[in-house]
């Protein structure tokens, strides 16, 4: 779900419950010599002997073969970036002999397939297509270790081709805008994972990001919004757009990386920014809307008039001129029909068209624009809402309501792409650790993605061929920086790559993890901010008579955890964690996960004392409900807070109340900038004392009478609330901490809470 959701269709799990932690122990053995190869090739056979690749090894391409030359230059560039030897492309014909790396054309291989042979006499990269040669180069770049002096590559024979033709990621550039250089960089790292489709979400309620020459207001007005803020007036505009020139450059760069860009112009819903620019496209007679600064499903729909359809066709004519790929996405998702139903003009038009059912009226958009695209040699792609009996046979259905859309589409004879909520929605966080950036509180771990099975065994073989592949979606409501985009994408995109490329029988989770660990330093070499969530340290504390007990784990159990207690970062020779530690209060504990001598997680450091035990930030608390759980970033804060925007309420587990403890908490205000539709009525406020509201504290459940109340600050500002005494009760108890406020705005969240003396 890219947007706020309601209605139970996509309920979010309570934060932090979904993870299974295992004690860290060495597990996962890479396929011999697989090294840092992701995705794993379809077939690979090891032989004996090796071939040395170093700066003196020439690269040869067949004379006059531009595709082979491009793949060869890519290999040189990529190996250099990864810290390998400085290779050079030399002229001359070569076919794998004579101590060279030789590219060659070989007939009869699959469209994106290739063969890579390492013999004691040289390396041959063979394919029938440019894509195949490029992927052979990618594979060789991953096989070479990052050593300038080069390496002895063990003899092996790889025969490879992808399981699926669509291995994609979706980038939402509407909610947050990424500069052109970031989009190029994403295409670059996608290609290095053999991902080949960038689905580019260019328009939405919060911004129109594609320059359209005929309609300049789409970007002069529609690309800019005034951000929501608890401080008013809000400071400055947010926005940006891609000029057609930038788009052409990006498309050309993508072509060189074998990536097809599928542009999305979302309609008839998600149209508020366009309607803000050209109000006559809308379906109401009221004042024109502003470009939205709110998240969720909005009500602004394009009207079905001939003028509007003509406008959309004009837009699509520029789109097809810019994007040479075969596919154009027209959205179709989440078009709530309230405005159409309320509009006499739209109703009249619907009757004229004989399409009074609003879903059938939406299908009119799909049909008209599908015909327009077909006349321009393109295939229409739509979210699974477009799947209706009248859908044109060659339209492609993108299944996001689970996998049912793809299943139904395949049975109906349509091609389909699997991108199911929640597994393929990478705005969900990857772990419950405090280091995760803003997003949704549901945890979708790397393993969750890896274990997704694209093959639907209930479909016939012919129906299965309609499933073109898999895609992960980067919805960016809560992803505002380029580093965070990479964090949310990687390494989960590596799992998508393997699902899309590697045959099911070859996919094994522990072995994938071992290859990912080997790839991790390569991410660093490429300056990618990949998440370390699968390997990051998670510490649990428990008081003990002798001090404080600390248990260290990571999400996957992969690798060795090493630690120090002297304030230094753990190195490859630091003590290996084997069992819970009992530490004297005041000890500084640092830990990290290692794969052999290679550190593969950030260093985690904490002063272990009783205060650290008592104080928890909102990500370490449990949300009381799973309405719409989000990690949001308060203005000026350095870390997000976890909150269910439908019910700001947290559980502090296991508070020791035996000694007459006191509670202290800090709160932060956030703008309530969410479109909740009919569910607005379910968002919880309450009869609070005073104008601002209170934090109510209950013991053992959220329904009992409050045992304490803490007043929120009178103005919307971050504040630490005064300590209040808790009842003296034997043993440990769960505290329910709920914010009661008279209005939805601002949304208050607990930043941290502490229970102590
Ligand atoms: C979607 O998440 N609305 C496709």
mmCIF file with all atom_site columns, C-alpha atoms and ligand atoms in Angstrom, residues 1-3 9-10 170 175 264 266 270 297 333-334 383-385 398 400-401 419 421 425 473 475, ligand 1:
data_model
loop_
_atom_site.group_PDB
_atom_site.id
_atom_site.type_symbol
_atom_site.label_atom_id
_atom_site.label_alt_id
_atom_site.label_comp_id
_atom_site.label_asym_id
_atom_site.label_entity_id
_atom_site.label_seq_id
_atom_site.pdbx_PDB_ins_code
_atom_site.Cartn_x
_atom_site.Cartn_y
_atom_site.Cartn_z
_atom_site.occupancy
_atom_site.B_iso_or_equiv
_atom_site.pdbx_formal_charge
_atom_site.auth_seq_id
_atom_site.auth_comp_id
_atom_site.auth_asym_id
_atom_site.auth_atom_id
_atom_site.pdbx_PDB_model_num
ATOM   1  C CA . UNK A 1 1   ? 0.000  0.000  0.000   1.00 0.00 ? 1   UNK A CA 1
ATOM   2  C CA . UNK A 1 2   ? 1.517  3.217  -1.051  1.00 0.00 ? 2   UNK A CA 1
ATOM   3  C CA . UNK A 1 3   ? -1.101 5.272  0.601   1.00 0.00 ? 3   UNK A CA 1
ATOM   4  C CA . UNK A 1 9   ? -8.279 -4.368 3.017   1.00 0.00 ? 9   UNK A CA 1
ATOM   5  C CA . UNK A 1 10  ? -4.675 -4.079 3.979   1.00 0.00 ? 10  UNK A CA 1
ATOM   6  C CA . UNK A 1 170 ? 8.683  0.994  -9.233  1.00 0.00 ? 170 UNK A CA 1
ATOM   7  C CA . UNK A 1 175 ? 5.345  12.006 -3.502  1.00 0.00 ? 175 UNK A CA 1
ATOM   8  C CA . UNK A 1 264 ? 3.017  5.853  -15.378 1.00 0.00 ? 264 UNK A CA 1
ATOM   9  C CA . UNK A 1 266 ? -2.018 7.728  -13.093 1.00 0.00 ? 266 UNK A CA 1
ATOM   10 C CA . UNK A 1 270 ? -4.536 10.389 -8.232  1.00 0.00 ? 270 UNK A CA 1
ATOM   11 C CA . UNK A 1 297 ? -6.470 8.275  -1.182  1.00 0.00 ? 297 UNK A CA 1
ATOM   12 C CA . UNK A 1 333 ? -5.873 2.356  -8.897  1.00 0.00 ? 333 UNK A CA 1
ATOM   13 C CA . UNK A 1 334 ? -7.867 3.719  -5.991  1.00 0.00 ? 334 UNK A CA 1
ATOM   14 C CA . UNK A 1 383 ? -3.026 -1.659 -11.606 1.00 0.00 ? 383 UNK A CA 1
ATOM   15 C CA . UNK A 1 384 ? -5.322 -4.611 -10.985 1.00 0.00 ? 384 UNK A CA 1
ATOM   16 C CA . UNK A 1 385 ? -8.418 -2.391 -10.697 1.00 0.00 ? 385 UNK A CA 1
ATOM   17 C CA . UNK A 1 398 ? -0.208 -5.250 -12.267 1.00 0.00 ? 398 UNK A CA 1
ATOM   18 C CA . UNK A 1 400 ? -1.085 -5.367 -6.038  1.00 0.00 ? 400 UNK A CA 1
ATOM   19 C CA . UNK A 1 401 ? -4.110 -6.673 -4.124  1.00 0.00 ? 401 UNK A CA 1
ATOM   20 C CA . UNK A 1 419 ? 3.781  -6.758 -7.080  1.00 0.00 ? 419 UNK A CA 1
ATOM   21 C CA . UNK A 1 421 ? 1.042  -5.671 -1.008  1.00 0.00 ? 421 UNK A CA 1
ATOM   22 C CA . UNK A 1 425 ? 5.860  -2.709 -0.921  1.00 0.00 ? 425 UNK A CA 1
ATOM   23 C CA . UNK A 1 473 ? 7.509  -0.834 -5.275  1.00 0.00 ? 473 UNK A CA 1
ATOM   24 C CA . UNK A 1 475 ? 6.344  4.454  -2.728  1.00 0.00 ? 475 UNK A CA 1
HETATM 25 C C1 . LIG B 2 .   ? -1.327 1.091  -5.177  1.00 0.00 ? 1   LIG B C1 1
HETATM 26 O O1 . LIG B 2 .   ? -0.616 0.795  -4.209  1.00 0.00 ? 1   LIG B O1 1
HETATM 27 N N1 . LIG B 2 .   ? -2.312 1.958  -5.026  1.00 0.00 ? 1   LIG B N1 1
HETATM 28 C C2 . LIG B 2 .   ? -1.125 0.509  -6.473  1.00 0.00 ? 1   LIG B C2 1
#
